[in-house]
């Protein structure tokens, strides 16, 4: 496929065991483009700013090409050195990676610790036909062994070879394979007998996007303005300061007061409508980019999920690695019966600990997926119990005190400034009162809503206000149980019950102490009766 | 199992914590001495907070911590209780222990005590530490628990 070095083989047709190899030379281009990409926007801004002042431009023009060439060289050279100094080996018992230009690091990952081999493909590598291979060990994040980048066929072969070696290393441990846009033949051969569990057609994505209303775009715009403020022809802060100092706002005010009531209402409506429209549009775009052609299938190996428009991902999660389920929803989407299902598992899903398996679905669609993973969704027959009311009372009290304190400080400062009674002072009082009653209402609602239950195989918890979520964990897959109590909890006899779970958090906050002890005893009995090594695989 | 009486730790654990408190106070004592000698403030002023700190760290806290700690080892699980202000009561079933450590610092070695550390695969409470055991007790507990740890099979 490509040329080979005398001692280090490059992408050959076969992968020999115990042979040192290099990643694809094209990865130099991919890395270089990435770093140049991050430098090009500021560079463009600088050039643009320079171009506005013509005398500077004429001085700059002859140097333009050499400067750009230098920028590219500065970016490409380290990328090339990195490529030259990086080598990996698929050994008989481990995968090794040596890298570093001056200080070398050598990492070895034994096969029985490799949990999944995932291939990921971002936009630029995808254009160059490259993939990033990750050997995940469950350590999470930066400690994983990563090869960036190899060619698509090479990635596919690496996955096959390593998968074979991993299965040889530990017959019982199935591996979690995640991959990205595979060449067609491989897929069709292996995937016979797959069942489609869940898919999201474009109409569903559109609904999902509309519910994912997001105003992040405004924050991004503000951030961009701050970042490149120095390049703008005027100073934003000064402009706003001038706006007030010159009483230009009075002009705007008189302009508005010159309008009739209908025009004013229309103006406000227009403002609100445009903000809502932008929010909805950004939600829809984000959803389409992330979840395009979302498909969840049950394969012989486990659950297989494919999604993505620009960055396509293809993840396989073995059934026995699912530690717990999370069924989440939102305040509004709950009214329409929409929920999202995700798994807590040992492997990571592009940075987040939970794997989305059905991000936007009706409960009737979620139930079969849950039972496929070996969980049963809570029914009405469950004996749900509430946390201690004292916990919510204390929390509400503390939050109210904080609000009161801040309000008091603001009030004193404002009163000292005003030097006489002005209506503004009453407004501060009113805001504090409203905030405190909101806090109280929230805590009361939470106490009414939050609950937990224990069934023969599972522990269940339902929490939350704006984004309520139900967590379901398998009792035998928990590792330890802790009862934690702060000073207030000891005074009012409530505690937190925290379970040690692989790959995620699972805690019941504010339980009555007796309740927590009963729960703990029951859960411990089912944990202790099953040895970890004999957990269902 | 919550009703079982807790086993107390070795009394010399208090002494070890006292010495640790002494070591923590030492830099403050030196600082206060320097301040007194510099005569920026009256000589007795820096002594007041240092004395309070010493009383808490050397006199009060080690005893309180000693009394708040305890453990209970049954046939298939270990319960570790600790915390003066913030209580914590953790139970680890032996069948979930991944590996075990017995650790000894220089001070602990001097007094013949050790820490037993249980590692689990959970993200929360990934390692549960039980300090202040007699070294012999710690190793025999480790052997006892090790019988239950079959094979790590992740």
XYZ file of C-alpha atoms in Angstrom:
691
model
C 0.000 0.000 0.000
C 2.688 2.494 0.943
C 6.448 2.376 1.031
C 8.101 0.583 3.896
C 11.092 1.533 5.974
C 13.995 -0.847 6.386
C 13.195 -1.624 10.013
C 9.756 -0.151 10.648
C 6.940 -1.395 8.494
C 4.183 0.939 7.427
C 0.660 0.092 6.380
C 1.290 -3.252 4.747
C -1.274 -5.734 3.509
C -1.038 -7.907 6.591
C -0.309 -7.138 10.217
C 2.477 -9.284 11.557
C 2.536 -9.956 15.266
C 5.621 -8.480 17.007
C 6.422 -6.084 14.221
C 7.100 -2.400 14.809
C 4.919 -0.190 12.639
C 4.331 3.484 11.961
C 1.025 5.252 11.566
C 0.029 6.532 8.136
C 2.280 9.309 6.767
C -0.864 11.191 5.800
C -1.460 11.811 9.516
C 1.261 14.471 9.262
C -1.048 16.338 6.891
C -4.077 15.777 9.135
C -2.264 16.990 12.261
C -0.743 19.917 10.364
C -4.097 20.969 8.913
C -5.626 20.816 12.371
C -3.049 23.126 13.933
C -3.025 25.438 10.924
C -6.819 25.501 11.110
C -6.697 26.817 14.630
C -4.148 29.456 13.607
C -5.807 30.515 10.367
C -8.770 32.440 11.798
C -6.647 34.784 13.950
C -4.242 35.143 11.004
C -7.114 36.079 8.703
C -8.352 38.624 11.206
C -4.894 40.152 11.510
C -4.512 40.354 7.739
C -7.979 41.822 7.425
C -7.209 44.424 10.074
C -3.937 45.233 8.336
C -5.690 45.489 4.994
C -7.939 48.211 6.332
C -4.910 50.429 6.665
C -3.569 50.582 3.159
C -0.091 51.898 3.864
C 0.619 48.943 6.129
C -0.685 46.501 3.533
C 1.643 47.681 0.828
C 4.553 47.179 3.198
C 3.293 43.774 4.172
C 2.443 42.426 0.718
C 5.888 41.137 -0.396
C 6.257 39.261 2.885
C 2.839 37.652 2.742
C 3.837 34.415 0.993
C 7.033 33.788 3.031
C 5.119 34.429 6.281
C 2.354 32.021 5.333
C 4.956 29.473 4.263
C 6.721 29.848 7.595
C 3.454 29.363 9.509
C 2.769 26.165 7.578
C 6.335 24.888 8.097
C 6.203 25.628 11.817
C 3.030 23.583 12.031
C 4.088 20.719 9.787
C 7.585 20.122 11.193
C 6.562 18.981 14.708
C 3.791 16.878 13.173
C 6.342 15.171 10.936
C 8.807 14.649 13.825
C 5.986 13.184 15.902
C 5.123 10.816 13.089
C 8.760 9.830 12.605
C 9.316 9.145 16.298
C 6.088 7.214 16.887
C 5.956 3.472 16.484
C 3.611 0.758 17.685
C 3.624 -2.993 17.886
C 0.845 -5.548 18.052
C 2.658 -8.060 20.218
C 1.654 -11.559 21.215
C 0.493 -10.450 24.671
C 0.155 -6.667 24.508
C -0.090 -3.573 22.347
C 2.902 -1.251 22.652
C 3.286 2.364 21.675
C 6.497 4.371 21.797
C 6.405 8.086 21.098
C 8.010 11.420 21.886
C 10.484 13.592 20.033
C 13.035 14.148 22.780
C 11.662 12.434 25.867
C 10.355 9.029 24.859
C 7.396 7.318 26.432
C 6.636 3.638 26.029
C 3.208 2.306 26.889
C 2.109 -1.277 26.946
C -1.468 -2.470 27.292
C -2.013 -6.212 27.840
C -4.842 -7.771 25.812
C -6.892 -8.916 28.780
C -7.222 -5.272 29.841
C -8.434 -4.006 26.466
C -12.163 -3.452 26.655
C -12.874 -1.998 23.289
C -11.096 -1.042 20.118
C -12.829 2.027 18.775
C -12.256 3.795 15.501
C -13.140 7.454 15.348
C -13.127 9.694 12.327
C -13.323 13.460 12.508
C -13.929 15.638 9.474
C -10.361 16.233 8.205
C -9.109 12.649 8.718
C -12.305 11.496 7.036
C -11.483 13.509 3.924
C -8.006 11.939 3.891
C -9.376 8.435 4.487
C -7.812 8.116 7.945
C -9.147 6.854 11.267
C -8.046 7.195 14.864
C -7.732 3.867 16.677
C -8.326 3.818 20.420
C -7.585 0.838 22.638
C -9.849 1.505 25.596
C -9.046 0.014 28.951
C -11.742 1.645 31.046
C -9.145 3.981 32.529
C -10.917 6.772 30.714
C -9.729 9.919 29.026
C -6.114 10.651 28.246
C -4.632 7.453 29.594
C -5.970 5.414 26.703
C -3.614 4.168 24.035
C -4.414 6.067 20.837
C -3.064 5.733 17.312
C -3.742 8.807 15.224
C -4.043 8.224 12.368
C -3.996 5.069 10.266
C -5.739 4.418 6.965
C -9.304 3.096 7.036
C -8.347 -0.411 5.858
C -5.454 -0.518 8.311
C -7.783 0.480 11.164
C -10.223 -2.221 10.171
C -7.438 -4.825 10.051
C -5.996 -3.665 13.386
C -9.410 -4.043 14.957
C -9.785 -7.539 13.551
C -6.319 -8.647 14.649
C -6.546 -7.149 18.135
C -10.050 -8.473 18.591
C -8.788 -11.946 17.757
C -5.878 -11.611 20.168
C -8.081 -10.213 22.950
C -10.494 -13.112 22.619
C -7.544 -15.458 22.712
C -6.233 -13.754 25.855
C -9.509 -14.035 27.732
C -12.133 -16.353 26.323
C -14.807 -15.179 28.699
C -14.409 -11.456 28.186
C -16.292 -10.273 25.162
C -14.915 -7.067 23.797
C -16.648 -3.864 23.151
C -15.960 -2.857 19.606
C -16.606 0.591 18.369
C -15.824 1.555 14.849
C -16.434 4.152 12.306
C -17.580 3.955 8.660
C -16.360 0.548 7.769
C -15.822 -0.727 4.269
C -19.117 -2.300 3.292
C -18.171 -5.977 2.856
C -16.993 -6.419 6.428
C -20.219 -5.128 7.861
C -22.642 -7.166 5.807
C -20.881 -10.437 6.512
C -20.726 -10.006 10.270
C -24.069 -8.418 10.851
C -26.417 -11.134 9.728
C -29.192 -11.653 12.240
C -29.113 -8.146 13.709
C -32.350 -6.739 15.002
C -33.181 -3.057 14.770
C -34.219 -1.821 18.212
C -34.526 1.892 17.638
C -34.000 4.401 14.864
C -34.675 8.099 14.465
C -36.057 9.225 11.092
C -35.681 12.898 10.121
C -39.173 13.809 11.408
C -38.250 12.481 14.866
C -34.939 14.366 14.725
C -36.818 17.551 13.903
C -39.105 17.120 16.934
C -36.096 16.294 19.090
C -34.283 19.370 17.789
C -37.253 21.626 18.547
C -37.256 20.348 22.136
C -33.495 20.917 22.377
C -34.021 24.677 22.387
C -30.624 26.189 23.091
C -29.346 29.719 23.461
C -25.717 28.631 23.520
C -25.168 30.387 20.181
C -25.521 33.777 21.903
C -22.900 32.842 24.478
C -20.639 31.731 21.613
C -21.164 35.057 19.833
C -20.312 36.999 22.986
C -17.219 34.830 23.415
C -16.144 35.449 19.803
C -16.631 39.200 20.204
C -14.460 39.131 23.337
C -11.799 37.037 21.623
C -11.440 39.200 18.538
C -12.444 42.506 20.061
C -9.019 44.009 19.336
C -9.618 43.549 15.621
C -12.914 45.402 15.510
C -12.713 48.957 14.179
C -14.336 50.243 17.414
C -14.041 49.325 21.070
C -17.140 47.529 22.335
C -16.773 48.539 25.977
C -16.087 52.150 25.059
C -19.025 52.116 22.695
C -21.362 50.919 25.444
C -19.861 53.405 27.915
C -20.288 56.224 25.387
C -23.800 55.045 24.745
C -24.653 55.817 28.346
C -22.400 58.818 28.932
C -23.548 60.707 25.863
C -27.111 59.821 26.815
C -27.571 58.215 23.458
C -29.922 55.793 25.172
C -32.167 58.808 25.689
C -32.338 59.146 21.907
C -33.292 55.507 21.631
C -35.763 55.988 24.449
C -37.362 58.949 22.804
C -37.406 57.031 19.555
C -39.293 54.232 21.252
C -41.617 56.563 23.141
C -42.317 58.240 19.810
C -43.795 54.993 18.580
C -47.362 54.056 19.301
C -48.281 51.177 21.582
C -48.875 48.682 18.770
C -45.470 49.361 17.251
C -43.841 48.892 20.672
C -45.601 45.593 21.269
C -44.699 44.511 17.751
C -41.078 45.418 18.427
C -40.930 43.408 21.632
C -42.724 40.484 19.983
C -40.244 40.627 17.099
C -37.321 40.543 19.559
C -38.720 37.570 21.472
C -39.652 35.743 18.272
C -36.181 36.146 16.789
C -34.490 34.894 19.972
C -36.829 31.886 20.103
C -36.291 31.212 16.419
C -32.507 31.268 16.752
C -32.724 29.011 19.814
C -34.921 26.502 18.014
C -32.796 26.568 14.874
C -29.549 25.969 16.775
C -31.202 23.096 18.657
C -32.343 21.514 15.394
C -28.956 21.937 13.710
C -27.095 20.491 16.707
C -29.419 17.495 16.848
C -29.186 16.789 13.118
C -25.384 16.947 13.167
C -25.093 14.654 16.180
C -27.894 12.155 15.677
C -28.269 11.911 11.885
C -29.315 8.356 10.870
C -29.434 7.194 14.475
C -29.757 3.404 14.562
C -29.604 1.064 17.551
C -29.352 -2.644 16.783
C -29.038 -5.792 18.852
C -26.174 -7.841 17.445
C -24.597 -11.050 18.639
C -21.910 -8.970 20.406
C -24.264 -6.542 22.105
C -25.890 -3.230 21.336
C -24.662 -1.475 18.226
C -25.294 2.226 17.780
C -24.558 4.289 14.690
C -25.079 8.023 14.345
C -23.590 11.260 13.109
C -23.562 13.549 10.107
C -20.027 14.982 10.093
C -18.366 12.700 12.646
C -19.851 9.258 12.198
C -19.602 6.891 15.127
C -20.342 3.201 15.351
C -20.196 1.776 18.864
C -20.861 -1.750 20.091
C -21.647 -2.172 23.801
C -21.667 -5.710 25.207
C -24.840 -6.382 27.207
C -23.016 -7.477 30.366
C -21.086 -4.208 30.558
C -24.264 -2.200 31.111
C -24.096 -1.220 34.786
C -27.217 0.901 35.077
C -29.904 2.661 33.059
C -30.837 6.323 33.090
C -34.231 7.406 31.814
C -34.184 11.179 31.598
C -36.643 13.740 30.349
C -37.334 17.462 30.493
C -39.991 19.579 32.116
C -41.781 20.252 28.833
C -40.996 17.135 26.822
C -42.346 15.007 29.672
C -45.807 16.476 29.010
C -45.576 15.095 25.480
C -44.344 11.697 26.630
C -40.779 12.010 25.321
C -37.944 10.412 27.269
C -34.296 9.563 26.685
C -32.545 6.333 27.587
C -28.834 5.992 28.243
C -26.587 3.282 29.666
C -23.909 3.669 32.310
C -21.082 1.375 31.277
C -17.354 1.048 31.826
C -16.351 2.360 28.427
C -16.585 6.028 27.575
C -18.771 7.576 24.901
C -16.793 10.446 23.375
C -15.949 11.945 26.739
C -19.236 11.327 28.528
C -19.644 8.384 30.858
C -23.162 7.565 29.678
C -24.025 6.020 26.341
C -27.106 7.455 24.640
C -29.076 4.546 23.280
C -32.455 6.172 22.653
C -32.081 9.927 23.188
C -35.656 10.817 22.249
C -38.301 8.114 22.433
C -41.681 7.133 23.830
C -41.725 4.851 26.876
C -43.171 2.038 24.724
C -39.992 2.177 22.623
C -37.701 2.360 25.658
C -39.150 -0.637 27.508
C -37.998 -3.298 24.971
C -34.455 -1.842 24.910
C -34.315 -1.891 28.713
C -35.487 -5.493 28.914
C -32.946 -6.408 26.211
C -30.263 -5.025 28.571
C -31.654 -7.128 31.418
C -33.480 -4.382 33.293
C -37.175 -3.882 33.957
C -38.635 -0.409 33.977
C -40.424 0.676 37.136
C -44.130 -0.015 37.258
C -46.846 1.342 39.456
C -46.617 -1.687 41.708
C -43.149 -0.646 42.925
C -43.038 0.286 46.595
C -41.704 3.810 46.191
C -40.413 5.624 49.253
C -39.737 9.313 49.803
C -36.532 10.805 51.208
C -36.683 12.537 54.577
C -38.683 15.787 54.552
C -36.151 17.298 56.990
C -33.492 17.051 54.257
C -35.494 19.247 51.887
C -36.462 21.607 54.703
C -32.813 22.087 55.678
C -31.734 22.566 52.098
C -34.476 25.114 51.451
C -33.558 26.924 54.667
C -29.864 27.135 53.789
C -30.563 28.356 50.253
C -33.052 30.933 51.574
C -30.504 32.189 54.109
C -27.924 32.642 51.350
C -30.437 34.576 49.230
C -31.435 36.675 52.252
C -27.811 37.461 53.052
C -27.031 38.545 49.487
C -30.259 40.563 49.392
C -29.364 42.255 52.666
C -25.925 43.263 51.423
C -27.370 44.624 48.173
C -30.076 46.461 50.104
C -27.611 48.108 52.496
C -25.322 49.203 49.676
C -28.245 50.494 47.629
C -29.740 52.321 50.622
C -26.408 53.997 51.367
C -26.143 55.095 47.733
C -29.718 56.339 47.445
C -29.674 58.270 50.763
C -33.453 58.440 50.793
C -36.442 56.213 50.226
C -36.723 55.260 46.581
C -38.985 52.645 45.006
C -35.899 50.658 43.951
C -35.340 49.568 47.548
C -38.768 47.965 47.692
C -38.028 46.157 44.444
C -34.945 44.539 46.042
C -37.112 43.365 48.927
C -39.712 42.017 46.534
C -37.074 40.122 44.474
C -35.675 38.517 47.632
C -39.179 37.472 48.722
C -39.956 35.994 45.292
C -36.652 34.076 45.154
C -37.162 32.642 48.631
C -40.697 31.501 47.875
C -39.442 29.946 44.617
C -36.771 28.058 46.550
C -39.327 26.840 49.055
C -41.685 25.758 46.268
C -38.841 23.938 44.505
C -37.812 22.022 47.621
C -41.431 21.104 48.316
C -41.861 19.898 44.734
C -38.638 17.908 44.949
C -39.775 16.272 48.172
C -43.078 15.350 46.532
C -41.358 14.095 43.383
C -38.076 12.449 44.475
C -38.409 8.820 45.412
C -36.604 5.520 45.456
C -37.486 1.855 45.500
C -35.968 -1.566 45.798
C -37.168 -4.546 43.815
C -35.740 -8.062 43.965
C -33.041 -7.372 41.336
C -32.698 -3.607 41.110
C -32.394 -0.346 42.998
C -34.350 2.512 41.500
C -34.234 6.235 42.073
C -36.211 9.090 40.577
C -34.855 12.594 41.066
C -34.945 16.051 39.649
C -36.936 19.151 38.953
C -36.293 20.681 35.542
C -34.733 17.558 34.075
C -36.145 14.621 36.017
C -34.318 11.333 35.663
C -34.861 7.778 36.765
C -31.808 5.653 37.479
C -32.008 1.887 37.601
C -29.059 -0.178 38.804
C -28.633 -3.899 39.046
C -28.185 -4.885 42.694
C -25.454 -7.438 42.124
C -23.408 -5.025 39.995
C -22.779 -2.648 42.910
C -19.417 -2.749 44.679
C -19.834 -1.047 48.036
C -22.443 0.811 50.069
C -21.770 3.899 52.163
C -23.990 5.831 54.546
C -22.688 9.402 54.852
C -23.972 12.004 57.297
C -23.065 15.646 57.793
C -23.666 17.583 61.008
C -27.155 18.673 59.886
C -28.002 15.144 58.843
C -27.008 13.799 62.236
C -29.127 16.427 63.938
C -32.200 15.712 61.808
C -31.605 12.002 61.339
C -31.110 11.801 57.593
C -28.190 10.635 55.485
C -26.930 9.995 51.964
C -26.794 6.440 50.711
C -23.970 6.163 48.171
C -23.346 3.061 46.092
C -19.985 2.219 44.570
C -20.705 1.512 40.928
C -18.264 0.984 38.077
C -18.294 3.838 35.590
C -20.839 6.131 37.189
C -22.370 7.714 40.262
C -25.348 6.296 42.055
C -26.482 7.967 45.266
C -29.700 8.547 47.160
C -29.572 11.904 48.923
C -31.402 12.757 52.114
C -32.812 9.389 53.131
C -34.173 8.795 56.595
C -31.473 6.911 58.503
C -33.635 3.870 59.286
C -34.699 3.630 55.668
C -31.110 3.823 54.459
C -29.991 1.085 56.854
C -32.778 -1.213 55.694
C -31.933 -0.550 52.038
C -28.245 -1.149 52.674
C -28.809 -4.439 54.450
C -31.034 -5.704 51.626
C -28.651 -4.617 48.862
C -25.580 -5.999 50.663
C -27.192 -9.387 51.017
C -27.720 -9.633 47.275
C -24.209 -8.305 46.518
C -22.423 -10.650 48.892
C -24.282 -13.713 47.623
C -22.835 -13.331 44.094
C -19.098 -13.370 43.633
C -17.723 -10.673 41.381
C -15.916 -13.195 39.201
C -19.207 -15.011 38.621
C -21.225 -11.964 37.694
C -23.500 -12.576 34.700
C -21.488 -12.056 31.541
C -25.305 -6.008 60.815
C -25.711 -2.365 61.864
C -26.355 -3.514 65.417
C -23.033 -5.369 65.765
C -20.655 -3.593 68.158
C -17.716 -1.986 66.359
C -14.188 -3.153 66.991
C -12.032 -0.318 68.330
C -8.714 0.506 66.684
C -5.350 0.136 68.362
C -4.875 2.829 71.067
C -1.414 3.727 69.748
C -3.212 5.112 66.663
C -4.119 8.109 68.882
C -0.440 8.640 69.661
C 0.438 8.503 65.968
C -2.248 11.116 65.191
C -0.929 13.282 68.059
C 2.575 13.189 66.626
C 1.179 13.990 63.183
C -0.642 16.947 64.758
C 2.627 18.052 66.346
C 4.357 17.931 62.953
C 1.538 19.984 61.402
C 1.774 22.619 64.161
C 5.545 22.919 63.969
C 5.692 25.367 60.992
C 3.129 27.576 62.765
C 5.201 27.523 65.960
C 8.267 28.601 63.987
C 6.269 31.331 62.217
C 4.864 32.597 65.509
C 8.334 32.620 67.092
C 9.715 34.665 64.218
C 6.793 37.104 64.520
C 7.364 37.418 68.278
C 11.083 38.057 67.834
C 10.428 40.597 65.082
C 8.409 42.619 67.618
C 5.922 43.774 65.009
C 3.115 42.953 67.406
C 3.210 42.246 71.162
C 5.135 38.997 71.714
C 2.169 37.042 73.132
C -0.253 37.783 70.263
C 1.060 35.217 67.710
C 1.121 32.589 70.440
C -2.668 32.654 70.962
C -3.800 31.115 67.625
C -0.893 28.653 67.685
C -1.828 27.418 71.152
C -5.470 27.022 70.075
C -4.350 25.116 66.955
C -2.071 22.889 69.034
C -4.814 22.091 71.544
C -7.189 21.124 68.722
C -4.714 19.156 66.589
C -2.788 17.460 69.399
C -5.193 17.383 72.322
C -8.774 17.136 71.097
C -8.972 15.885 67.517
C -6.872 12.666 67.761
C -8.996 11.392 70.641
C -12.267 12.353 68.951
C -11.160 10.725 65.723
C -10.046 7.613 67.530
C -13.421 7.263 69.226
C -15.378 7.938 66.037
C -13.527 5.255 64.089
C -14.141 1.561 64.201
C -14.696 -1.481 62.041
C -16.647 -4.685 61.994
C -15.488 -7.689 60.038
C -18.046 -10.410 59.475
C -17.742 -13.562 57.388
C -18.416 -11.902 54.047
C -18.096 -8.126 54.481
C -16.122 -5.352 56.166
C -17.766 -2.299 57.693
C -15.641 0.820 58.197
C -17.001 3.720 60.280
C -15.291 7.104 60.586
C -15.783 10.844 60.806
C -16.008 13.390 63.624
C -18.105 16.049 61.923
C -19.049 14.220 58.742
C -19.881 10.607 59.466
C -19.301 7.908 56.929
C -20.229 4.272 57.301
C -19.054 2.099 54.416
C -19.612 -1.586 53.839
C -17.546 -3.512 51.300
C -18.520 -7.115 50.542
C -15.397 -9.281 50.188
C -16.721 -10.651 46.911
C -16.258 -7.188 45.350
C -12.670 -6.581 46.489
C -10.292 -6.299 43.553
C -7.032 -6.166 45.472
C -5.701 -5.411 48.948
C -2.909 -3.307 50.393
C -1.329 -3.195 53.837
C 0.593 0.072 54.155
C 2.863 1.436 56.877
C 4.398 4.870 57.126
C 7.581 5.477 59.188
C 5.582 6.719 62.199
C 3.179 3.803 61.965
C 6.063 1.353 61.771
C 7.506 2.866 64.953
C 4.282 2.042 66.796
C 3.650 -1.254 65.008
C 0.386 -0.266 63.369
C -0.700 -0.403 59.724
C -3.399 0.643 57.258
C -5.512 -1.924 55.432
C -6.748 -0.700 52.038
C -9.502 -2.447 50.083
C -9.777 -1.623 46.380
C -13.059 -2.121 44.526
C -14.039 -1.603 40.896
C -16.564 1.091 41.819
C -15.962 4.682 40.778
C -17.126 5.970 44.156
C -15.247 4.457 47.113
C -12.703 2.944 44.744
C -10.472 2.358 47.746
C -11.592 2.067 51.358
C -8.876 2.670 53.966
C -8.914 1.305 57.494
C -6.034 2.850 59.491
C -4.788 2.136 63.003
C -4.729 -1.671 63.007
C -1.997 -3.684 64.707
C 0.295 -4.812 61.900
C -0.336 -8.467 62.689
C -4.117 -7.927 62.693
C -3.944 -6.095 59.373
C -2.042 -8.904 57.661
C -4.284 -11.607 59.092
C -7.366 -9.634 57.978
C -5.803 -9.317 54.552
C -5.273 -13.076 54.384
C -8.866 -13.650 55.521
C -10.290 -11.351 52.878
C -7.975 -12.715 50.216
C -9.638 -16.092 50.519
C -12.745 -14.444 49.112
C -11.051 -12.619 46.286
C -11.128 -15.242 43.581
C -9.905 -13.957 40.294
C -10.064 -10.455 39.029
C -12.111 -10.793 35.890
C -12.599 -7.470 34.272
